[in-house]
Coordinates of C-alpha atoms in Angstrom, one line a residue:
M153 CA 97.4 121.7 20.9
S154 CA 94.3 123.2 21.9
S155 CA 91.3 124.4 19.8
A156 CA 88.2 126.2 20.7
T157 CA 84.9 126.6 19.6
K158 CA 82.1 128.8 21.0
Q159 CA 80.6 125.4 22.7
K160 CA 83.1 122.5 22.6
I161 CA 86.8 122.3 23.4
V162 CA 89.3 120.0 22.3
I163 CA 92.6 119.1 24.1
D164 CA 94.3 116.4 21.8
P165 CA 97.0 115.2 22.8
V166 CA 96.8 116.2 27.0
T167 CA 100.7 116.5 27.6
R168 CA 102.8 115.9 30.8
I169 CA 101.3 112.2 31.0
E170 CA 102.6 109.0 29.9
G171 CA 100.5 108.4 26.4
H172 CA 98.0 109.7 24.7
L173 CA 94.6 111.0 25.6
R174 CA 92.1 113.0 24.3
I175 CA 89.7 115.4 26.3
E176 CA 86.6 117.0 24.9
V177 CA 84.0 119.1 27.1
E178 CA 81.6 120.9 26.0
L179 CA 81.3 124.8 27.5
D180 CA 77.8 126.4 28.6
E181 CA 77.5 130.3 28.1
H182 CA 79.2 131.0 31.6
N183 CA 82.2 128.5 30.7
V184 CA 81.2 126.2 32.8
V185 CA 82.0 122.4 31.6
N186 CA 78.9 120.7 31.1
Q187 CA 79.7 117.9 28.9
A188 CA 83.0 116.0 28.7
W189 CA 84.6 112.8 26.8
A190 CA 88.1 111.0 27.7
S191 CA 89.3 108.8 24.8
G192 CA 92.3 106.9 24.6
Q193 CA 93.7 107.4 20.8
L194 CA 95.7 104.7 20.4
F195 CA 95.0 100.6 20.4
R196 CA 96.9 98.5 23.0
G197 CA 96.0 95.0 22.0
I198 CA 98.5 93.1 23.6
E199 CA 96.2 90.7 24.8
T200 CA 95.7 89.0 21.6
I201 CA 99.6 88.8 21.4
L202 CA 99.5 86.7 24.6
K203 CA 97.1 83.9 23.6
G204 CA 99.0 80.5 22.8
R205 CA 101.9 81.7 25.0
D206 CA 103.3 79.3 27.6
P207 CA 101.9 80.6 30.8
R208 CA 105.0 80.8 32.1
D209 CA 106.3 83.8 29.8
T210 CA 103.3 86.2 30.1
G211 CA 105.2 88.0 32.5
L212 CA 107.6 89.2 30.3
I213 CA 105.5 90.0 27.6
A214 CA 102.8 91.6 29.7
Q215 CA 105.5 94.0 31.2
R216 CA 105.8 95.6 27.9
I217 CA 102.1 97.0 28.2
C218 CA 103.6 100.2 29.8
G219 CA 107.3 101.8 29.3
V220 CA 107.1 102.9 33.0
C221 CA 104.6 100.9 35.2
T222 CA 106.8 97.9 34.2
N223 CA 107.4 96.1 37.1
V224 CA 103.7 96.0 38.4
H225 CA 102.6 94.6 35.1
Y226 CA 105.6 92.1 35.5
R227 CA 104.1 90.9 38.9
A228 CA 100.6 90.9 38.5
S229 CA 101.1 88.9 35.1
I230 CA 103.3 86.5 36.9
S231 CA 101.0 86.3 40.0
A232 CA 97.6 85.5 38.0
V233 CA 99.7 82.5 36.3
E234 CA 100.5 81.3 40.4
Q235 CA 97.0 82.1 41.3
A236 CA 95.8 79.9 38.1
Y237 CA 98.2 76.9 39.6
Q238 CA 97.9 77.5 43.1
I239 CA 101.4 78.1 44.0
E240 CA 102.1 79.8 47.0
I241 CA 105.7 81.8 46.4
P242 CA 107.9 81.8 49.6
R243 CA 107.9 84.8 52.1
N244 CA 111.4 86.1 51.1
A245 CA 110.1 86.2 47.3
E246 CA 107.2 88.4 48.5
I247 CA 109.5 90.7 50.4
V248 CA 111.8 91.2 47.5
R249 CA 109.1 91.7 45.1
N250 CA 107.3 94.4 47.6
L251 CA 110.9 96.2 48.1
V252 CA 110.7 96.7 44.4
S253 CA 107.0 97.5 43.8
L254 CA 107.3 100.2 46.8
A255 CA 110.0 101.6 45.6
L256 CA 108.0 102.4 42.3
F257 CA 105.3 103.8 44.4
V258 CA 107.9 106.4 45.7
Q259 CA 109.3 107.2 42.6
D260 CA 105.8 107.5 40.6
H261 CA 104.3 109.8 43.3
L262 CA 107.4 112.3 42.9
V263 CA 107.7 112.2 39.3
H264 CA 103.6 112.8 39.2
Y265 CA 103.8 115.5 41.1
Y266 CA 106.8 117.7 40.3
H267 CA 107.5 117.0 36.8
L268 CA 104.0 116.0 35.4
H269 CA 101.3 118.1 37.3
S270 CA 103.3 120.9 39.5
L271 CA 103.9 123.3 36.7
D272 CA 99.7 123.7 36.2
Y273 CA 100.0 125.6 39.8
V274 CA 103.9 126.6 39.3
D275 CA 104.5 129.7 37.0
V276 CA 108.4 129.1 35.8
V277 CA 108.6 132.5 34.7
S278 CA 107.3 134.2 38.0
A279 CA 110.1 132.1 39.9
L280 CA 112.7 134.3 38.0
S281 CA 111.9 137.3 39.7
A282 CA 111.9 136.0 43.3
D283 CA 113.9 136.9 46.3
P284 CA 116.1 133.8 47.1
K285 CA 116.5 135.4 50.8
L286 CA 112.5 135.9 51.1
A287 CA 112.1 132.1 49.4
S288 CA 114.3 130.9 52.1
E289 CA 112.2 132.5 54.6
Q290 CA 109.4 131.5 53.5
A291 CA 110.5 127.8 53.0
H292 CA 110.7 127.2 57.2
D293 CA 107.0 128.5 57.3
W294 CA 106.7 124.6 55.8
H295 CA 109.2 123.0 57.8
S296 CA 111.4 123.6 60.4
H297 CA 114.4 122.1 58.5
P298 CA 113.3 122.5 54.7
Y299 CA 115.3 120.3 52.3
Q300 CA 118.4 122.4 51.0
C301 CA 116.5 125.5 50.7
S302 CA 119.1 127.9 51.9
Q303 CA 119.4 131.0 50.4
S304 CA 122.2 130.2 47.9
D305 CA 120.6 126.7 47.2
L306 CA 117.5 128.8 45.5
A307 CA 119.7 131.3 44.4
A308 CA 121.7 128.5 42.2
S309 CA 118.4 126.9 40.8
Q310 CA 117.2 130.3 40.1
Q311 CA 120.1 130.9 38.3
K312 CA 119.6 127.9 36.1
L313 CA 116.5 128.4 35.1
T314 CA 117.3 131.7 33.9
Q315 CA 120.2 130.5 31.8
F316 CA 117.4 128.2 30.2
V317 CA 115.6 130.8 29.7
Q318 CA 118.1 132.8 28.1
A319 CA 119.5 130.4 26.1
G320 CA 115.8 129.3 24.7
R321 CA 116.0 125.6 26.0
L322 CA 113.0 125.6 28.2
G323 CA 112.4 122.0 27.3
L324 CA 109.7 120.3 28.7
F325 CA 108.7 124.1 30.8
A326 CA 108.0 125.7 27.0
N327 CA 104.4 126.2 25.6
G328 CA 103.1 126.3 29.7
Y329 CA 100.2 128.7 30.4
W330 CA 102.5 131.2 32.2
G331 CA 100.9 134.2 33.4
H332 CA 97.6 132.7 33.6
S333 CA 95.1 133.9 36.1
A334 CA 94.6 130.7 37.9
Y335 CA 98.0 130.6 39.0
R336 CA 98.5 132.0 43.0
F337 CA 101.7 131.3 43.9
S338 CA 103.9 134.4 45.0
A339 CA 107.5 134.4 43.3
E340 CA 109.3 132.9 46.3
Q341 CA 106.7 130.2 46.4
N342 CA 107.3 129.6 42.6
L343 CA 111.1 129.3 43.5
I344 CA 111.0 126.9 46.2
H345 CA 109.1 124.8 44.0
M346 CA 111.1 124.9 41.0
H347 CA 114.1 124.1 43.1
H348 CA 112.4 121.1 44.7
Y349 CA 111.6 120.1 40.9
L350 CA 115.2 120.3 39.9
E351 CA 116.3 118.2 42.9
A352 CA 113.5 115.5 42.5
L353 CA 115.0 115.0 39.1
R354 CA 117.9 113.5 41.0
I355 CA 115.9 111.9 43.6
Q356 CA 113.9 109.8 40.8
R357 CA 116.8 108.8 39.0
E358 CA 118.6 107.6 42.4
I359 CA 115.3 105.2 42.9
S360 CA 115.3 104.0 39.7
K361 CA 119.1 102.6 40.6
A362 CA 117.3 101.1 43.8
I363 CA 114.4 99.3 41.9
A364 CA 117.4 97.9 39.5
I365 CA 119.4 96.5 42.4
F366 CA 116.3 94.1 43.4
A367 CA 114.9 94.1 39.9
G368 CA 118.2 93.5 37.6
K369 CA 117.3 96.6 35.6
T370 CA 114.2 98.9 34.9
P371 CA 112.5 99.5 33.4
H372 CA 111.3 96.2 32.0
P373 CA 112.9 93.9 35.3
Q374 CA 114.3 90.8 34.8
N375 CA 113.9 88.9 38.5
L376 CA 110.7 87.3 38.9
V377 CA 109.4 83.9 37.7
V378 CA 106.6 81.8 38.2
G379 CA 107.1 80.4 41.9
G380 CA 109.1 82.6 43.0
V381 CA 112.3 85.6 42.3
T382 CA 116.0 85.4 41.0
S383 CA 117.9 87.9 42.8
V384 CA 119.0 85.4 45.2
M385 CA 122.4 86.7 45.6
D386 CA 121.2 90.5 45.7
M387 CA 119.0 89.5 48.5
L388 CA 122.1 87.7 50.3
N389 CA 124.9 90.7 49.8
P390 CA 124.4 93.2 52.9
Q391 CA 125.9 95.4 50.8
R392 CA 123.2 95.5 47.8
M393 CA 120.8 95.5 50.8
N394 CA 122.5 99.0 51.8
D395 CA 123.0 100.3 48.7
Y396 CA 119.2 99.9 48.4
L397 CA 118.1 101.2 51.6
F398 CA 120.8 104.5 51.5
I399 CA 118.8 105.5 48.4
I400 CA 115.6 105.1 50.1
K401 CA 116.6 107.0 53.2
D402 CA 117.4 110.3 51.0
A403 CA 114.2 109.8 49.2
R404 CA 112.2 109.8 52.4
E405 CA 114.3 112.9 53.7
F406 CA 113.0 115.0 50.4
I407 CA 109.4 113.5 50.9
K408 CA 109.4 114.8 54.3
R409 CA 111.0 118.0 54.1
A410 CA 109.9 119.0 50.6
Y411 CA 107.3 117.2 49.1
L412 CA 104.8 117.1 52.1
P413 CA 105.6 120.8 53.1
D414 CA 104.8 121.7 49.3
M415 CA 101.7 119.9 49.3
K416 CA 100.7 121.9 52.3
M417 CA 101.6 125.2 50.8
L418 CA 99.4 124.2 47.6
V419 CA 96.4 123.1 50.3
S420 CA 96.9 126.2 51.6
A421 CA 97.0 128.2 48.3
Y422 CA 93.7 126.2 46.5
R423 CA 91.6 126.1 49.9
D424 CA 88.7 127.2 48.6
S425 CA 89.0 125.2 45.6
I426 CA 89.3 122.0 47.7
K427 CA 86.4 123.4 49.7
A428 CA 84.3 124.0 47.0
G429 CA 84.9 120.3 46.0
E430 CA 86.2 121.3 42.4
G431 CA 87.2 118.0 40.4
R432 CA 84.9 115.8 42.5
G433 CA 83.6 113.0 41.1
H434 CA 80.7 110.6 41.6
G435 CA 82.5 109.3 44.7
H436 CA 82.9 105.9 43.8
F437 CA 86.3 104.4 45.2
M438 CA 87.5 101.4 45.3
S439 CA 91.0 99.4 46.8
A440 CA 91.5 95.8 46.3
G441 CA 94.3 96.4 49.7
G442 CA 97.5 94.3 49.9
Y443 CA 101.0 94.1 50.8
R444 CA 100.9 92.2 53.9
L445 CA 103.4 92.4 56.8
F446 CA 105.0 90.4 59.4
N447 CA 102.1 90.8 62.0
D448 CA 99.7 89.5 59.2
Q449 CA 98.5 93.5 58.6
T450 CA 98.1 94.8 55.2
L451 CA 99.8 98.2 54.0
F452 CA 96.6 99.1 52.3
A453 CA 92.8 98.4 53.5
Q454 CA 90.4 96.7 50.6
G455 CA 87.1 98.0 50.5
V456 CA 84.7 99.9 48.2
V457 CA 82.4 103.2 48.9
F458 CA 79.9 104.1 46.6
G459 CA 78.7 107.8 46.5
H460 CA 80.9 109.5 49.0
Q461 CA 78.9 107.1 51.6
F462 CA 81.7 107.1 53.9
D463 CA 79.1 105.3 56.6
Q464 CA 78.6 102.4 54.5
L465 CA 81.9 100.8 53.6
A466 CA 81.6 97.2 51.7
D467 CA 84.5 94.6 51.2
F468 CA 86.0 94.7 47.7
D469 CA 85.2 91.1 45.8
P470 CA 86.9 90.9 42.2
S471 CA 84.0 88.9 41.4
Q472 CA 82.1 91.6 40.9
I473 CA 84.3 93.1 37.8
T474 CA 82.7 93.3 34.5
E475 CA 84.1 95.0 31.4
E476 CA 82.4 96.4 28.4
A477 CA 83.2 98.0 25.0
A478 CA 79.4 99.6 24.5
R479 CA 81.2 103.5 23.7
S480 CA 84.6 101.6 22.8
W481 CA 86.4 100.8 19.8
Y482 CA 86.0 96.8 20.3
Q483 CA 83.1 94.3 19.5
D484 CA 81.0 93.0 21.7
N485 CA 79.2 95.4 23.7
E486 CA 77.5 93.7 26.7
P487 CA 79.3 93.4 30.1
R488 CA 81.8 90.6 30.9
T489 CA 84.0 89.1 33.4
P490 CA 87.5 90.3 32.4
Y491 CA 88.5 85.8 32.0
D492 CA 86.0 85.8 28.9
Q493 CA 86.7 89.7 27.5
T494 CA 87.7 89.5 23.7
T495 CA 89.8 92.5 22.1
E496 CA 88.4 92.2 18.8
P497 CA 88.8 95.8 17.7
H498 CA 86.1 97.8 16.1
Y499 CA 87.5 102.0 15.1
T500 CA 84.3 103.9 13.7
D501 CA 86.3 106.8 13.1
L502 CA 85.8 110.3 13.7
N503 CA 83.5 113.0 12.6
D504 CA 84.3 114.9 10.0
D505 CA 85.6 117.9 11.9
G506 CA 88.2 115.9 13.6
T507 CA 86.2 115.6 17.0
L508 CA 85.0 112.4 19.0
K509 CA 81.6 110.8 17.4
T510 CA 80.2 111.3 21.3
E511 CA 76.7 109.3 20.9
G512 CA 78.7 106.3 19.8
K513 CA 82.1 104.7 20.3
Y514 CA 84.8 107.1 21.2
S515 CA 87.8 105.5 23.1
W516 CA 90.2 102.7 22.3
I517 CA 90.0 102.5 26.4
K518 CA 86.9 99.7 27.8
S519 CA 84.5 100.2 30.5
P520 CA 85.6 98.4 33.7
R521 CA 82.7 98.6 36.5
Y522 CA 82.1 97.3 39.5
Q523 CA 78.9 96.2 40.3
G524 CA 77.7 97.9 37.3
K525 CA 79.5 101.4 38.7
A526 CA 82.5 103.2 37.2
M527 CA 84.8 103.6 39.6
E528 CA 87.8 105.6 40.9
V529 CA 90.8 103.8 42.3
G530 CA 94.5 105.6 43.4
P531 CA 95.8 107.0 46.4
A532 CA 92.4 109.2 46.9
A533 CA 90.4 105.8 47.1
R534 CA 93.2 104.4 49.3
M535 CA 93.7 106.8 51.9
I536 CA 89.8 107.7 52.0
I537 CA 89.5 103.6 52.2
G538 CA 92.4 103.0 54.8
Y539 CA 90.9 106.0 56.8
L540 CA 87.7 104.3 57.0
R541 CA 88.8 101.0 58.1
D542 CA 90.8 102.5 60.6
A543 CA 94.1 101.1 59.2
P544 CA 97.4 101.0 61.6
L545 CA 99.6 102.1 58.5
I546 CA 97.5 104.6 56.8
K547 CA 95.3 106.5 59.5
P548 CA 98.0 108.3 61.9
Y549 CA 99.6 109.8 58.5
M550 CA 95.9 110.9 57.5
D551 CA 95.3 112.4 60.8
S552 CA 98.5 114.4 60.9
F553 CA 98.3 116.0 57.6
M554 CA 94.5 116.8 58.2
Q555 CA 95.0 118.4 61.2
A556 CA 97.9 120.5 60.2
C557 CA 95.5 121.6 57.2
E558 CA 92.2 121.6 58.5
L559 CA 91.0 119.1 55.8
E560 CA 88.1 116.6 56.3
L561 CA 88.0 113.4 54.6
I562 CA 85.6 114.4 51.8
D563 CA 88.0 117.0 50.4
F564 CA 90.1 114.5 49.1
S565 CA 87.5 113.7 46.4
S566 CA 89.0 116.9 44.5
T567 CA 91.8 118.0 42.5
I568 CA 94.2 119.1 45.2
G569 CA 92.7 116.2 47.5
R570 CA 94.0 113.4 45.1
N571 CA 97.4 115.1 45.4
A572 CA 97.4 115.6 48.8
A573 CA 96.3 111.8 49.1
R574 CA 99.3 110.9 46.9
A575 CA 102.0 112.9 49.0
I576 CA 101.1 111.2 52.1
E577 CA 100.9 108.0 50.6
A578 CA 104.5 108.7 49.5
E579 CA 105.7 108.8 53.0
L580 CA 103.7 106.1 54.3
T581 CA 105.1 103.8 52.0
C582 CA 108.3 105.0 52.3
D583 CA 108.4 104.3 55.9
A584 CA 106.8 100.7 55.0
I585 CA 109.8 99.6 53.1
F586 CA 112.3 99.8 56.2
A587 CA 109.8 97.4 57.9
F588 CA 110.1 94.6 54.8
A589 CA 113.8 95.5 55.0
S590 CA 113.8 94.6 58.5
E591 CA 111.8 91.5 58.0
L592 CA 113.7 90.1 55.1
I593 CA 117.0 90.7 56.8
E594 CA 115.9 88.8 59.7
N595 CA 114.6 85.8 57.7
I596 CA 118.2 85.6 56.3
K597 CA 119.9 86.1 59.7
Y598 CA 117.8 82.9 61.0
Y599 CA 119.2 80.9 57.5
D600 CA 115.7 81.4 55.8
E601 CA 117.1 82.0 51.9
T602 CA 114.0 80.5 50.5
T603 CA 113.4 82.6 47.4
W604 CA 111.6 79.9 45.2
T605 CA 108.4 77.5 45.2
R606 CA 109.6 74.1 43.1
Y607 CA 107.1 72.9 40.8
V608 CA 106.7 70.6 37.8
F609 CA 105.4 72.0 34.8
E610 CA 104.1 68.9 33.5
D611 CA 102.2 68.1 36.5
L612 CA 100.5 71.4 36.8
P613 CA 96.7 71.1 35.6
S614 CA 96.7 71.6 31.6
R615 CA 93.1 73.9 32.3
A616 CA 93.2 76.5 34.9
Q617 CA 92.1 80.3 35.1
G618 CA 93.7 83.0 38.0
A619 CA 94.0 86.7 38.6
G620 CA 97.1 88.9 39.9
I621 CA 95.4 91.5 41.7
F622 CA 97.4 94.8 43.3
E623 CA 97.1 98.1 44.4
V624 CA 99.8 100.1 42.2
P625 CA 100.9 104.0 42.3
R626 CA 97.9 104.7 40.4
G627 CA 95.3 102.4 41.4
T628 CA 93.9 99.1 41.4
L629 CA 95.5 96.9 38.7
A630 CA 94.4 93.4 37.7
H631 CA 95.7 90.7 35.0
F632 CA 93.4 87.9 34.3
V633 CA 94.3 84.8 32.4
R634 CA 92.7 81.7 31.2
I635 CA 94.8 78.5 30.5
D636 CA 93.6 75.3 28.3
D637 CA 95.8 72.9 26.9
A638 CA 98.8 74.3 28.9
K639 CA 98.7 77.9 26.9
V640 CA 96.9 81.1 27.5
A641 CA 93.4 80.4 26.0
N642 CA 92.5 84.2 26.9
Y643 CA 94.0 87.4 28.7
Q644 CA 93.4 90.4 30.0
A645 CA 94.9 93.5 31.7
V646 CA 92.5 96.2 33.5
V647 CA 94.9 99.0 34.2
P648 CA 94.1 102.0 36.9
T649 CA 93.7 104.5 33.8
T650 CA 91.1 102.3 32.1
W651 CA 89.2 102.7 35.2
N652 CA 89.8 106.4 35.5
A653 CA 89.9 107.3 32.0
S654 CA 86.7 104.8 31.1
P655 CA 84.6 106.0 28.4
K656 CA 80.4 106.3 28.9
D657 CA 79.2 102.8 29.6
G658 CA 76.0 101.3 27.9
Q659 CA 73.7 102.9 30.7
N660 CA 75.7 106.5 29.8
Q661 CA 77.3 106.6 33.0
P662 CA 80.4 108.7 32.6
G663 CA 84.1 107.4 33.5
P664 CA 85.8 109.4 36.7
Y665 CA 87.5 111.6 34.7
E666 CA 84.4 112.5 32.9
A667 CA 82.2 113.0 35.8
S668 CA 85.1 115.0 37.7
L669 CA 85.2 117.3 34.9
I670 CA 81.5 118.3 35.2
G671 CA 81.0 122.0 36.4
I672 CA 84.5 123.4 36.6
R673 CA 84.3 126.9 35.2
L674 CA 87.1 128.3 32.9
A675 CA 88.7 131.2 33.7
D676 CA 89.7 131.6 29.6
P677 CA 88.3 128.8 27.1
Q678 CA 91.4 129.1 24.9
N679 CA 93.7 128.4 27.5
P680 CA 92.2 125.3 29.6
L681 CA 94.4 125.2 32.6
E682 CA 91.6 123.8 34.5
V683 CA 90.8 121.1 33.0
L684 CA 94.6 119.9 32.7
R685 CA 94.2 120.2 36.3
V686 CA 91.6 117.9 36.9
V687 CA 92.9 115.4 34.5
H688 CA 96.6 115.7 35.5
S689 CA 95.5 114.9 39.3
F690 CA 94.6 111.4 38.4
D691 CA 98.1 111.0 37.2
P692 CA 97.1 109.3 33.9
C693 CA 99.2 106.5 32.0
L694 CA 97.8 106.3 29.0
A695 CA 101.2 104.5 27.6
C696 CA 99.5 101.2 29.0
A697 CA 97.2 101.7 26.4
V698 CA 99.6 102.7 23.4
H699 CA 102.7 101.2 21.9
V700 CA 103.4 102.6 18.7
I701 CA 102.7 106.1 16.7
D702 CA 103.7 108.0 14.0
A703 CA 103.8 111.6 14.5
Q704 CA 102.0 111.8 10.7
G705 CA 99.5 109.4 11.6
Q706 CA 100.8 106.8 8.8
A707 CA 100.8 102.8 9.2
L708 CA 104.4 101.8 10.6
A709 CA 103.9 98.3 9.7
E710 CA 101.7 95.8 9.4
Y711 CA 101.4 92.0 11.1
R712 CA 99.2 89.1 10.5
I713 CA 99.0 86.7 13.4
Q714 CA 98.9 82.7 12.6
P715 CA 97.8 81.3 15.9
K716 CA 98.6 77.7 15.1
S717 CA 102.5 79.1 14.4
L718 CA 103.1 80.0 17.7

């Protein structure tokens, strides 16, 4: 639902994301955004639940932070404890973890573009009037062997869409801005995209099966323990590995013959938007790097860029990360290292008219900073930094796409550029999975079947601290744990959407969403499609900040924690 006044627009909730996000923007007399505020609307607080727990249990609890990104929170939490105790896991365990994590990259990127974001550019109603024969011919303009784009394939999808409309069962297609003047695809291009939208539903479902082969189930996998993995028999069973790779091969075909061609179509249609830098933020990018290959190269490069100064790439140093709550609904306003951060709610409510108190605290999301700067994280940051590092597993893919679409590196710092970076990353990540699988098969072939590092918990230090820091689909994820008397003394999770959706800080620096919205011009303030495009391009996951909500705003339950009894 959105409401508009002469100067301010409130969008709450922002739809087609995981979780609950509010965006407020202020317009000038030309309908150009000159102020923006991003607000997470619900409290997470799982850090409080983890206090006093056995460190070996944190992974199973911390993965409940989200219902989508479960395995990456699980892994980051387990890895934080392993780093605290200086436990090095076997290479086979690291590979199995990578196979699960990277499959999530592929699935997440497909779901983001087709199911969470593409309808900001694709007019479903227009697709109903397309000529399937002409659409099939146009699909060949973007790939010599387009993915299942025969005239009959496209006609079947068009018929399915028509039946949805005639039956009044639009479901997720309902309440779009169909007919908005900002849509640019032809009817045939809309049909191609909608055909792939439907096919991507099958692909992402199959990838869930692939993840579950090694993770036990998804969401909320069960295969990680401090020291390694439990999915030993799955790893040793050739049929299980074949089943996994069969699904990934299918996904790879879809990425190369549907996702990338569709992305090139999008770039072509909105080239002027890219070149104008629409959706460009402050240009601070960060990547922790990671996913070590057999030759000690990493899939992703580490680095930090400030203010689009691509010739001054710096090394990533996790000790430079702080969090603060000067504009967030928590106590303790001052910046602190995550090891010492607190999670004490301090809700100051909304204005009487229901808008945010933008001069004070206005979000349940904290403000993480790197050397005091708000950083954009995610595929665009990884692809830009990887390109600047001449990363051998990133630069060829970037060069290929940039040459085909006549793009420059700065173009990825834009609304469409973030989508392009995500599609490129889906391709290279999918290819990298086969390198990790080959190494695992070779290890097993030569009788290396180790999957767990033995330790005696009672012999481990009773006081320690550690961090599990990974690049995950939406950006840099970090879990920090401090252990005292063999129990969790403090815990903080700094998730990708916390970086990108952070509110302003004590220095009044806007977060990446807020900075990227400044300067956006709205064709129709009553239908703020352009705002949604910018925010959706980051792939928001507010679920990482949300747990339980009642649609009527009523309290569902009240609990009192007694730490001594835990």
